[in-house]
Amino acid sequence: MSGVNEIRSTFLKFFADNGHEIVSSSPLVPRNDPTLMFTNAGMVQFKNVFTGVEKRHYQRATTSQKCVRAGGKHNDLDNVGYTARHLTFFEMLGNFSFGDYFKERAIELAWKLITKEFALKKDKLLVTVYHTDDDAAALWKKIAGFTDDRIIRIPTSDNFWAMGDTGPCGPCSEIFIDRGEHIWGGPPGSPEEDGDRFLEFWNLVFMQFEQVTPEQRLDLPRPSIDTGMGLERMASILQGVESVFETDTFRHLVEAAASALGQGPGKDNIASYRVIADHLRASSFLISDGVLPSNEGRGYVLRRIMRRAMRHAQLLGASEPLMHRLVWALVREMGQAYPELVRAEKMIEETLQQEETRFRKTLDRGLAILDEKSAGLKKGDMFDGDTAFTLYDTYGFPLDLTQDALRSRGIGVDLVSFDDAMERQRQKARASWVGSGDTASEAIWFPLREKLGATEFLGYETETAEGVVGALVRDGAAVDQLKPGESGAIVLNQTPFYAESGGQVGDLGVMLGEGVRVRVTDTQKKAGDLFVHLGTVEQGTLKAGMALQLDVDHGRRSSIRAHHSATHILHEALRQVLGDHIAQRGSLVAPDRLRFDFVHQKPITPEELARVEDIANNVVLENDEVTTRLMGVDEAREAGARALFGEKYGDEVRVVSMGKTAREHGQNALGWSVELCGGTHVRRTGDIGLISVTSESAVASGVRRIEALTGNYARKHANDAMQLAKNAASELRAPLEEMPARIAALMDERKKLERELSDARKKLAMGGGVTGTFLTSEAPDTADFRGQVGDGIILVGEVRFFRRSVSGIEMKDLKSLADEGKRLVGSGVVAIVNTAGDGKAGVVVGVTSDLTARYNAVDLVRVASEALGGKGGGGRPDMAQAGGPDGAKANAALAAIEKAMAGA
Ligand code: SER
């Protein structure tokens, strides 16, 4: 029993047999602690259980926890490769009691495991206790039978364990093994304690307090236990080797590196192999937990680790990127215990290869400068900080890489001039934002950005996390607090809230702290990468420095993801149907809809749109995984990723790909749709559910817009449409499928009826009767036309006057009626007033050609128009028309014409 995998399972089984729940490792990026860079101990995931805030269904637990100690309070990066025991990534085996057993049982269990299960020799072991912890000392005496000289009292923080500046903490007791005189080093507390002879392998923390602020320490509700054993250290002990790097896992990783390089390690370069093996583990586990290399925060620590390894690969003479060629070996060693490694294997390989390819472009030149500038230096000298800054700024050498490169020669780096150079560069940046022309209210964000650094976005991986309030802004000015009911902007060190960009709207949700509740109403990005949460304090007083639980509105975000992924799919589907000229011009990705604008010269036909929708939904049904890679912009474009025209991208971009059909058709190696995108996406295309295009329109010359819905929104939209159709069918009392034919038949019939109605009205108008109205003064007394033309004609003097008041006739038909009237009278004047449905009237006056010298139709129609309350009128002497608002005066209008004729 001494392989790493076996030791891990023996430990877990031992504690499971003793009533502990086996709990999986939590991710390396802590979800429940805003102050921690990385999970650095097994107890991190239980932090709130210790303080009593969170309840679990067990009171005892055991874990094998992934840990990284680099870049935070616990930083071992600089030592890795040069000591026998330091690692950036390691596994911590632990047992935990949440208010269940305390010191005595913890020591009993530990003693039994190491002396019985692991069979360590008692006379090689010794322990430390916190100098005031008499209980622990007495218990070790009783349980292990140690004499006082084997129980060393330590007064320093080494024996008072704290996870970070705040959180649960307590005195601790560490167990050491003496590895023999042949190794240099002394017992803990002695001047030689840093040597490797006495190896600490297990830390038992007696959790008793909670550090609330740096000044305030409270008792925990119930004393608890947190222990941490370094798995790799225990393996080195049980395997009888002097260094963690000689244990089975590391041996295999070093062998993989040796075979990739075509040369084995020697005395001079073994440290480089060890750095590579350790950093391969740290990088791979971080990438599999969603951290990607960047220039800030966690991503920068990852980059430092990666580049440090890459420099050592270079030292070993690697002519090609090396790290990505070792991932398979790590997956073989650790994939069974950590399946996330298997799942992310490809992503890890690509990220490592990408970073190494990029870094190698400047590495040689940087190393040449480093060699040249340090050539005259000797042990104890200082390397110029300005040059170290140039290496950092221009050649991508993190400071610790330069320090590492000079370390073997005993040369340090002048940090004062390095910091000066850094400050000068900041001032330059400041000068450029002061002159950037932003409005005063916007200018506040730049100094905040400089003070707080970029906000770390956790929202690709999680929708809940904790964050610390870095700044509060109200009415354009920084404030210390926001009171209940007040609204303002909240900046945190990290956040799962997506800030509006790339067409995707900002997240909403809530922030909770002690007695504080904030409703987040929008999230925006300012000064490049500062995430600004706009919100209202609903309860309590929000203060700068507070730690808050951050919860993104999950349902809304899920729907946004679906709409964003659907936008990518529609983009590619449009390109396939309409052609390669399709280029994105803008988009909106909201929880309840999406909009996509693109270059295309003509309307899209319904058939084309149906094909786009079919293709898009086939990709949804494939349910393929959506993958994200980090790539250089140029590489991404070369790989066929679509970018937004005219958009500025950073050096590195996220590349989102989905869909597999085209991979099979060999169109694009990365996926069917490949786009540069910083947005949030579904895990698999099937999560979109359904894509339904609801409209197609023009937004500008040569730019079309489609709007679409996904998931439940698409389904509801379709259901609503179906319900409308069903309602219509039931109105028509026809089966749904007969609706189109029925509606067409109804429309035909309506047209026919309209025609008939119009004809009937004309006939009635000309023949008098129901719609034609007789005037009371009518005296059709001229025998020779009586009976020919019927009623409605009078003589004005000797002139025949045909007049009608009608209703419901189309204005355009009035003139033809007047012509008809002229034909009937032969010689005379015709006037027809038509009252429309809205009460207004139109009037047409016709004068037969023999009488135009005597009567002008235009004059007569004006007279009528005046009577109808209108003005003017126009036409020719033989035919004119006018209108007026008062249709009730139709008869008065005709009488006015008659009067005018008599007077003429
Ligand atoms: N938290 C303690 C440590 O990390 C014991 O698990 O050493």
mmCIF file of C-alpha atoms in Angstrom, residues 804-811 814 832-837 839-844 868 884 887 890:
data_model
loop_
_atom_site.group_PDB
_atom_site.id
_atom_site.type_symbol
_atom_site.label_atom_id
_atom_site.label_comp_id
_atom_site.label_asym_id
_atom_site.label_seq_id
_atom_site.Cartn_x
_atom_site.Cartn_y
_atom_site.Cartn_z
ATOM 1 C CA ARG A 804 -79.505 63.982 -56.228
ATOM 2 C CA SER A 805 -78.621 63.580 -52.581
ATOM 3 C CA VAL A 806 -77.140 60.121 -52.158
ATOM 4 C CA SER A 807 -75.090 58.246 -49.616
ATOM 5 C CA GLY A 808 -72.560 55.459 -49.515
ATOM 6 C CA ILE A 809 -71.163 56.037 -53.013
ATOM 7 C CA GLU A 810 -67.415 56.024 -53.515
ATOM 8 C CA MET A 811 -66.097 59.474 -54.393
ATOM 9 C CA LEU A 814 -69.567 60.266 -58.297
ATOM 10 C CA ILE A 832 -74.939 65.053 -56.910
ATOM 11 C CA VAL A 833 -74.179 65.341 -53.185
ATOM 12 C CA ASN A 834 -72.893 62.202 -51.516
ATOM 13 C CA THR A 835 -72.908 61.804 -47.756
ATOM 14 C CA ALA A 836 -70.205 59.444 -46.489
ATOM 15 C CA GLY A 837 -70.343 57.189 -43.428
ATOM 16 C CA GLY A 839 -71.050 62.465 -41.999
ATOM 17 C CA LYS A 840 -68.915 64.451 -44.428
ATOM 18 C CA ALA A 841 -70.156 65.205 -47.899
ATOM 19 C CA GLY A 842 -68.716 65.310 -51.406
ATOM 20 C CA VAL A 843 -70.379 67.116 -54.265
ATOM 21 C CA VAL A 844 -69.978 66.889 -58.056
ATOM 22 C CA LEU A 868 -71.812 72.096 -46.739
ATOM 23 C CA GLY A 884 -67.636 69.887 -46.924
ATOM 24 C CA GLY A 887 -73.330 66.156 -44.841
ATOM 25 C CA ALA A 890 -77.002 68.096 -48.577
#
